[in-house]
Short mmCIF file of C-alpha atoms and ligand atoms in Angstrom, two decimals:
data_model
loop_
_atom_site.label_atom_id
_atom_site.label_comp_id
_atom_site.label_asym_id
_atom_site.label_seq_id
_atom_site.Cartn_x
_atom_site.Cartn_y
_atom_site.Cartn_z
CA MET R 271 196.31 95.26 102.11
CA ALA R 272 197.37 96.07 98.55
CA HIS R 273 199.68 99.04 98.32
CA SER R 274 199.56 101.50 95.44
CA HIS R 275 201.92 104.38 94.76
CA SER R 276 199.31 106.90 95.84
CA ALA R 277 198.87 105.11 99.21
CA PRO R 278 200.42 106.67 102.29
CA PHE R 279 203.91 105.65 103.37
CA ARG R 280 203.58 102.54 105.50
CA ILE R 281 205.80 101.39 108.35
CA ALA R 282 205.72 98.24 110.48
CA LEU R 283 206.95 97.64 114.01
CA SER R 284 208.20 94.38 115.46
CA THR R 285 209.21 93.57 119.05
CA GLY R 286 211.47 90.55 119.48
CA GLY R 287 213.26 88.65 122.23
CA GLY R 288 212.53 88.90 125.96
CA ASP R 289 210.18 91.75 126.80
CA ALA R 290 211.55 94.79 128.62
CA PRO R 291 209.63 97.58 130.36
CA GLY R 292 209.46 100.45 127.85
CA LEU R 293 208.57 98.46 124.71
CA ASN R 294 205.06 99.91 124.70
CA ALA R 295 206.45 103.42 125.13
CA VAL R 296 208.59 102.89 122.00
CA ILE R 297 205.51 101.68 120.14
CA ARG R 298 203.46 104.69 121.22
CA ALA R 299 206.10 107.25 120.28
CA ALA R 300 206.79 105.58 116.93
CA VAL R 301 203.10 105.31 116.04
CA LEU R 302 202.30 108.92 116.99
CA SER R 303 205.41 110.19 115.15
CA ALA R 304 204.44 108.21 112.05
CA LEU R 305 200.80 109.32 112.12
CA HIS R 306 202.00 112.89 112.61
CA ARG R 307 203.75 112.59 109.23
CA GLY R 308 200.63 111.21 107.55
CA TRP R 309 202.05 107.66 107.44
CA GLU R 310 200.30 104.40 108.25
CA CYS R 311 201.60 102.15 110.97
CA TYR R 312 201.31 98.37 111.48
CA GLY R 313 202.42 95.98 114.16
CA ILE R 314 203.77 92.50 113.34
CA ARG R 315 202.57 90.01 115.93
CA ASP R 316 205.05 88.10 118.12
CA GLY R 317 208.38 89.13 116.61
CA PHE R 318 208.08 88.11 112.96
CA ALA R 319 205.69 85.18 113.54
CA GLY R 320 202.77 87.31 112.29
CA ILE R 321 204.36 87.16 108.83
CA LEU R 322 206.17 83.80 108.95
CA SER R 323 203.32 81.77 110.50
CA PRO R 324 200.16 83.48 109.18
CA LYS R 325 197.94 80.44 109.88
CA GLU R 326 198.45 80.98 113.59
CA TYR R 327 196.84 84.41 113.30
CA PRO R 328 193.28 84.05 111.97
CA GLN R 329 192.65 87.64 113.06
CA GLY R 330 195.72 88.91 111.23
CA GLY R 331 199.44 88.57 111.82
CA VAL R 332 199.96 92.22 110.89
CA ILE R 333 197.63 94.61 112.66
CA PRO R 334 196.97 98.33 112.18
CA LEU R 335 198.31 100.52 114.97
CA THR R 336 196.29 103.66 115.47
CA ARG R 337 196.09 106.54 117.91
CA GLU R 338 193.43 104.49 119.76
CA THR R 339 195.58 101.32 119.88
CA VAL R 340 198.45 103.13 121.56
CA ARG R 341 196.45 105.28 123.97
CA GLY R 342 197.59 104.94 127.61
CA ILE R 343 200.30 102.34 126.97
CA THR R 344 203.42 104.35 127.92
CA SER R 345 203.31 103.07 131.49
CA LEU R 346 202.52 99.44 130.65
CA GLY R 347 205.05 96.61 130.83
CA GLY R 348 205.04 93.90 128.14
CA THR R 349 204.32 94.67 124.48
CA ILE R 350 200.90 95.10 122.88
CA ILE R 351 202.07 93.37 119.68
CA GLY R 352 203.63 90.38 121.46
CA THR R 353 207.16 89.04 121.29
CA THR R 354 209.01 85.75 121.07
CA ASN R 355 212.50 84.39 121.44
CA ARG R 356 211.70 81.39 119.25
CA GLY R 357 211.70 81.21 115.47
CA HIS R 358 214.71 83.37 114.56
CA PRO R 359 214.05 83.85 110.78
CA MET R 360 217.71 83.19 109.88
CA ARG R 361 217.82 79.99 111.97
CA TYR R 362 214.20 78.87 111.95
CA PRO R 363 213.77 75.54 113.75
CA THR R 364 211.91 73.15 111.45
CA GLN R 365 210.83 69.58 112.06
CA ARG R 366 211.67 66.84 109.56
CA PRO R 367 209.10 64.06 108.99
CA ASP R 368 211.20 61.80 111.26
CA GLY R 369 210.81 64.29 114.13
CA THR R 370 214.36 65.63 114.12
CA VAL R 371 214.80 69.39 114.02
CA TYR R 372 217.02 71.45 111.73
CA GLU R 373 217.46 75.18 111.24
CA ARG R 374 216.67 76.92 107.95
CA ASP R 375 216.97 80.49 106.72
CA ARG R 376 213.55 82.14 106.15
CA THR R 377 214.86 85.70 105.67
CA ASP R 378 213.74 85.83 102.02
CA GLU R 379 210.20 84.81 103.02
CA LEU R 380 210.22 87.63 105.54
CA VAL R 381 211.41 90.13 102.90
CA ASN R 382 208.63 88.97 100.55
CA GLY R 383 206.07 89.02 103.35
CA LEU R 384 206.90 92.61 104.22
CA ALA R 385 206.59 93.54 100.53
CA ALA R 386 203.25 91.73 100.25
CA TYR R 387 201.90 93.90 103.06
CA GLY R 388 203.22 96.97 101.28
CA ILE R 389 205.57 97.84 104.13
CA ASP R 390 207.92 100.66 103.09
CA ALA R 391 210.08 100.61 106.23
CA LEU R 392 210.48 98.48 109.33
CA ILE R 393 211.36 99.33 112.92
CA SER R 394 212.83 96.26 114.63
CA ILE R 395 212.82 96.64 118.41
CA GLY R 396 214.85 94.08 120.30
CA GLY R 397 218.16 92.75 121.51
CA ASP R 398 221.15 91.33 119.67
CA GLY R 399 218.99 88.74 117.86
CA SER R 400 216.59 91.37 116.54
CA MET R 401 219.48 93.61 115.46
CA GLU R 402 221.06 90.66 113.63
CA ILE R 403 217.76 90.04 111.80
CA ALA R 404 217.44 93.75 111.02
CA ALA R 405 220.97 93.81 109.60
CA ALA R 406 220.21 90.78 107.40
CA LEU R 407 217.00 92.44 106.14
CA ALA R 408 218.90 95.68 105.42
CA ARG R 409 221.44 93.71 103.36
CA LYS R 410 218.52 92.37 101.33
CA GLY R 411 217.28 95.87 100.60
CA VAL R 412 214.63 96.33 103.30
CA ARG R 413 214.57 99.82 104.83
CA VAL R 414 215.03 99.06 108.50
CA ILE R 415 215.87 100.89 111.71
CA GLY R 416 216.80 99.08 114.94
CA VAL R 417 215.76 100.11 118.43
CA PRO R 418 217.88 98.50 121.17
CA LYS R 419 216.11 96.79 124.05
CA THR R 420 217.31 94.65 126.92
CA ILE R 421 216.95 94.65 130.68
CA ASP R 422 220.46 93.13 130.78
CA ASN R 423 222.19 96.30 129.44
CA ASP R 424 224.52 94.06 127.41
CA LEU R 425 224.07 95.70 123.99
CA ASP R 426 227.04 97.55 122.63
CA GLY R 427 226.80 100.86 120.75
CA THR R 428 224.36 102.46 123.19
CA VAL R 429 225.20 103.83 126.62
CA SER R 430 221.98 102.39 127.94
CA THR R 431 218.85 100.50 126.92
CA PHE R 432 215.37 100.98 128.34
CA GLY R 433 214.27 98.28 130.76
CA PHE R 434 217.58 98.18 132.61
CA ASP R 435 216.78 101.04 134.99
CA THR R 436 213.40 99.50 135.81
CA ALA R 437 215.00 96.11 136.51
CA VAL R 438 217.75 97.63 138.68
CA SER R 439 215.29 99.83 140.60
CA PHE R 440 213.04 96.88 141.41
CA ALA R 441 215.98 94.63 142.35
CA THR R 442 217.29 97.36 144.66
CA GLU R 443 213.90 97.68 146.34
CA CYS R 444 213.86 93.91 146.81
CA LEU R 445 217.33 94.03 148.40
CA ASP R 446 216.09 96.67 150.86
CA ARG R 447 213.22 94.36 151.74
CA VAL R 448 215.27 91.22 152.21
CA THR R 449 217.84 93.13 154.26
CA ALA R 450 215.19 93.94 156.84
CA THR R 451 214.11 90.31 157.22
CA ALA R 452 217.67 88.94 157.04
CA GLN R 453 218.68 91.27 159.85
CA ALA R 454 215.62 90.38 161.93
CA HIS R 455 216.40 86.63 161.66
CA GLN R 456 220.19 86.85 161.49
CA ARG R 457 220.28 84.98 158.21
CA VAL R 458 222.15 84.99 154.95
CA LEU R 459 219.86 86.00 152.09
CA VAL R 460 220.92 85.07 148.55
CA VAL R 461 219.10 87.01 145.82
CA GLU R 462 219.39 85.72 142.24
CA VAL R 463 218.78 88.25 139.49
CA MET R 464 218.57 88.04 135.69
CA GLY R 465 221.26 89.16 133.31
CA ARG R 466 222.35 86.26 131.16
CA TYR R 467 226.05 86.67 130.51
CA ALA R 468 226.51 90.21 131.83
CA GLY R 469 226.40 91.18 135.48
CA TRP R 470 225.07 94.73 135.12
CA ILE R 471 221.81 94.21 137.04
CA ALA R 472 223.55 92.37 139.90
CA LEU R 473 226.33 94.94 140.08
CA HIS R 474 224.19 98.06 140.03
CA ALA R 475 221.43 96.74 142.31
CA GLY R 476 223.99 95.10 144.59
CA ILE R 477 225.83 98.37 145.19
CA ALA R 478 222.67 100.51 145.43
CA GLY R 479 221.00 97.94 147.70
CA SER R 480 224.04 97.55 150.02
CA ALA R 481 224.76 93.90 149.32
CA HIS R 482 227.80 92.38 151.03
CA ALA R 483 228.77 90.15 148.12
CA ILE R 484 228.00 90.37 144.39
CA LEU R 485 228.66 87.43 142.06
CA ILE R 486 228.72 88.25 138.34
CA PRO R 487 229.62 86.23 135.22
CA GLU R 488 232.60 88.50 134.52
CA ILE R 489 234.27 87.53 137.83
CA PRO R 490 234.20 83.75 138.45
CA TYR R 491 233.77 83.18 142.18
CA ASN R 492 235.31 81.17 144.97
CA LEU R 493 232.61 80.68 147.62
CA GLU R 494 235.19 80.13 150.34
CA LEU R 495 236.03 83.83 149.98
CA VAL R 496 232.36 84.81 150.24
CA ALA R 497 232.01 82.64 153.34
CA GLU R 498 235.09 84.36 154.76
CA LYS R 499 233.43 87.74 154.21
CA ILE R 500 230.32 86.50 156.06
CA ARG R 501 232.48 85.20 158.94
CA GLN R 502 234.30 88.54 159.20
CA ARG R 503 230.94 90.30 159.48
CA GLU R 504 229.97 87.90 162.27
CA GLU R 505 233.22 88.59 164.11
CA ALA R 506 232.29 92.27 163.96
CA GLY R 507 228.85 91.48 165.41
CA ARG R 508 226.82 91.62 162.18
CA TYR R 509 224.94 88.35 161.95
CA PHE R 510 223.25 88.80 158.57
CA SER R 511 224.56 89.07 155.04
CA ILE R 512 223.11 89.79 151.61
CA VAL R 513 224.55 88.07 148.54
CA VAL R 514 223.41 89.06 145.02
CA VAL R 515 224.00 86.45 142.32
CA ALA R 516 223.59 87.02 138.60
CA GLU R 517 221.98 83.99 136.92
CA GLY R 518 225.09 83.73 134.74
CA ALA R 519 227.58 83.72 137.64
CA ARG R 520 229.87 80.69 137.74
CA PRO R 521 232.53 79.26 140.00
CA LYS R 522 236.18 79.70 139.17
CA GLY R 523 237.02 76.98 136.69
CA GLY R 524 233.34 75.95 136.50
CA ASP R 525 230.47 76.46 134.09
CA PHE R 526 227.20 78.39 133.78
CA SER R 527 224.10 76.80 135.34
CA VAL R 528 222.08 75.80 132.27
CA VAL R 529 218.58 74.38 132.80
CA ALA R 530 217.52 73.99 129.18
CA ARG R 531 219.11 73.93 125.75
CA GLU R 532 216.91 74.06 122.61
CA PRO R 533 217.75 74.60 118.93
CA GLY R 534 217.15 78.15 117.73
CA ARG R 535 217.07 79.57 121.27
CA ALA R 536 219.56 80.94 123.74
CA ASP R 537 220.38 78.63 126.65
CA ARG R 538 218.03 78.96 129.62
CA LEU R 539 220.01 79.65 132.75
CA GLY R 540 218.91 78.99 136.30
CA GLY R 541 219.85 77.34 139.54
CA VAL R 542 223.03 79.15 140.45
CA GLY R 543 221.33 80.91 143.40
CA GLU R 544 220.32 77.54 144.82
CA LYS R 545 223.87 76.22 144.56
CA VAL R 546 225.35 79.33 146.16
CA ALA R 547 222.79 79.39 149.00
CA HIS R 548 223.33 75.72 149.77
CA ALA R 549 227.12 76.00 149.73
CA LEU R 550 227.18 79.15 151.89
CA GLU R 551 224.97 77.50 154.50
CA GLU R 552 227.36 74.56 154.61
CA LEU R 553 230.45 76.76 154.76
CA THR R 554 229.21 79.28 157.34
CA GLY R 555 226.74 77.20 159.36
CA ARG R 556 224.38 80.18 159.20
CA GLU R 557 220.78 79.74 158.12
CA THR R 558 220.49 80.81 154.48
CA ARG R 559 217.49 81.61 152.30
CA LEU R 560 217.18 82.14 148.55
CA VAL R 561 215.00 84.57 146.57
CA VAL R 562 214.95 84.29 142.76
CA LEU R 563 213.68 87.52 141.22
CA GLY R 564 213.62 86.21 137.63
CA HIS R 565 210.78 87.55 135.49
CA LEU R 566 209.64 89.97 138.20
CA LEU R 567 212.50 92.08 136.84
CA ARG R 568 210.96 92.08 133.37
CA GLY R 569 207.42 93.02 134.34
CA GLY R 570 206.08 96.18 135.84
CA SER R 571 205.80 99.76 134.76
CA PRO R 572 208.92 101.39 133.29
CA THR R 573 210.67 103.98 135.47
CA THR R 574 210.59 107.59 134.30
CA PHE R 575 214.13 107.17 132.91
CA ASP R 576 213.10 104.12 130.85
CA ARG R 577 209.86 105.72 129.65
CA LEU R 578 211.62 108.80 128.43
CA LEU R 579 214.43 106.82 126.79
CA ALA R 580 211.92 104.51 125.11
CA LEU R 581 209.80 107.41 123.85
CA ARG R 582 212.93 109.15 122.53
CA PHE R 583 214.06 105.95 120.77
CA GLY R 584 210.62 105.45 119.17
CA ALA R 585 210.45 109.00 117.85
CA ALA R 586 214.11 108.92 116.73
CA ALA R 587 213.50 105.72 114.75
CA VAL R 588 210.72 107.43 112.80
CA ARG R 589 212.85 110.53 112.24
CA ALA R 590 215.62 108.27 110.94
CA ILE R 591 213.21 106.74 108.41
CA ALA R 592 212.03 110.21 107.39
CA GLU R 593 215.68 111.20 106.84
CA GLY R 594 216.13 108.23 104.50
CA GLN R 595 218.32 106.25 106.90
CA SER R 596 218.47 102.45 106.89
CA GLY R 597 220.62 99.73 108.44
CA ILE R 598 221.18 101.76 111.60
CA MET R 599 220.20 101.49 115.23
CA VAL R 600 219.19 104.43 117.40
CA ALA R 601 221.47 104.68 120.43
CA LEU R 602 221.83 106.76 123.57
CA ASP R 603 224.93 108.94 123.68
CA PRO R 604 224.01 111.48 126.37
CA PRO R 605 222.73 114.08 125.96
CA THR R 606 221.57 112.96 122.51
CA VAL R 607 220.22 109.98 120.65
CA LYS R 608 222.49 109.11 117.74
CA TYR R 609 222.55 106.49 114.98
CA VAL R 610 225.07 103.64 114.86
CA PRO R 611 225.43 100.84 112.27
CA LEU R 612 223.30 97.81 113.23
CA GLU R 613 226.40 95.64 113.23
CA VAL R 614 227.85 97.58 116.19
CA ALA R 615 225.20 96.11 118.47
CA THR R 616 225.84 92.53 117.41
CA SER R 617 229.60 92.49 117.03
CA ARG R 618 230.29 92.25 120.76
CA MET R 619 228.40 91.77 124.01
CA LYS R 620 228.78 94.67 126.44
CA THR R 621 229.95 93.10 129.68
CA VAL R 622 231.03 94.78 132.91
CA PRO R 623 234.58 96.16 132.52
CA LEU R 624 236.55 94.92 135.50
CA ASP R 625 238.40 98.22 135.89
CA SER R 626 235.22 100.34 135.73
CA ASP R 627 234.71 102.86 138.51
CA THR R 628 231.49 101.04 139.47
CA VAL R 629 233.42 97.84 140.21
CA LEU R 630 236.09 99.87 141.99
CA THR R 631 233.38 101.61 144.03
CA ALA R 632 232.12 98.24 145.21
CA ARG R 633 235.63 97.04 146.06
CA ASP R 634 236.45 100.28 147.89
CA MET R 635 233.31 99.84 149.95
CA GLY R 636 234.37 96.32 150.92
CA ILE R 637 231.83 94.45 148.77
CA CYS R 638 233.11 90.95 148.00
CA PHE R 639 233.09 89.59 144.41
CA GLY R 640 234.30 86.19 145.52
CA ASP R 641 237.70 86.71 143.95
CA GLU R 642 239.77 88.21 146.77
O1 LIG W 856 217.80 88.77 127.91
C1 LIG W 856 216.81 89.10 128.80
C2 LIG W 856 216.55 87.98 129.78
O2 LIG W 856 215.61 88.43 130.70
C3 LIG W 856 217.80 87.42 130.46
O3 LIG W 856 218.21 88.20 131.55
C4 LIG W 856 217.33 86.04 130.83
O4 LIG W 856 218.39 85.14 130.91
C5 LIG W 856 216.44 85.66 129.71
O5 LIG W 856 215.99 86.85 129.12
C6 LIG W 856 215.28 84.80 130.11
O6 LIG W 856 214.57 84.45 128.99
P1 LIG W 856 213.19 83.62 129.06
O7 LIG W 856 212.14 84.56 129.56
O8 LIG W 856 212.95 83.24 127.66
O9 LIG W 856 213.39 82.48 129.97
#
């Protein structure tokens, strides 16, 4: 893939971190917008692994993206170029001969790899990790635009990310479904949702889906108070209750439920729903069941909102390149898509503000957060 000065302008796309519904819509819009300008477009396989681990890709770690490749993908979950949350180039886990693992910085190899493929500009689509990598590449002179992605809605600098609406819509539908069966059997139903250290999915789905208690990382809980809420409902003749728990929820004075810790990766959370369900059954004496939605929230077809946002982000990223921008992330600031410095997305995690009207709405409606 040698690149001469007469060759067309060439861009590459990368999707990194956990997948979110809408990634393929970004890819489609970016590819069509690039082709429309007479540019060439490539996809790096599995984050940046296509460049950093070429041996693993006998059929090519960097693949051409054409009009044919992106046909019909707007509505598809996942990502056609693959993704990973392993192998962060700045903290690449590497094994020593004695089997121990250390982290090394492979950013320069990535810069050289991009140059070897003749890539003139990069669109890095992902969460805080991908924006951090993009910022490091920009500092080393790579022309790079970030596109924010996360179902968790925890990225700062953008009002919303695609994937979140799809996750919330599905979680809400699931709450409607479990409410029917909980009511029929007079049970407590605990529903655990994703959202690592931010409770956005639990909060929004919990309110929309008429949950009676919502436990989020931002508000450490006391289960005695949740049990009290369930008892009050029983005294009023309502013998079922729905409790939504974010995977990152934790008891007052207690810790997150971590199931796995690995170098170069974020902690894997899990198990809090189980603990909550067990404790509530003990405290209330009412039969309790648990549903863990987990990756169901990441799959599926993006909602119309997420499709449109993703398509707008993809096209905006290409426009930003055409305008000569670099080191920025496209961001939603209704009614427009604007550009913000990449660092804005990584400087702080966007958690649920405790005085937000959404939290107040829940409190006004009598939804229990386990804190009062
Ligand atoms: O950040 C997105 C997310 O879906 C989180 O909500 C969740 O904690 C995490 O990814 C799960 O990651 P994995 O699929 O690698 O277990």
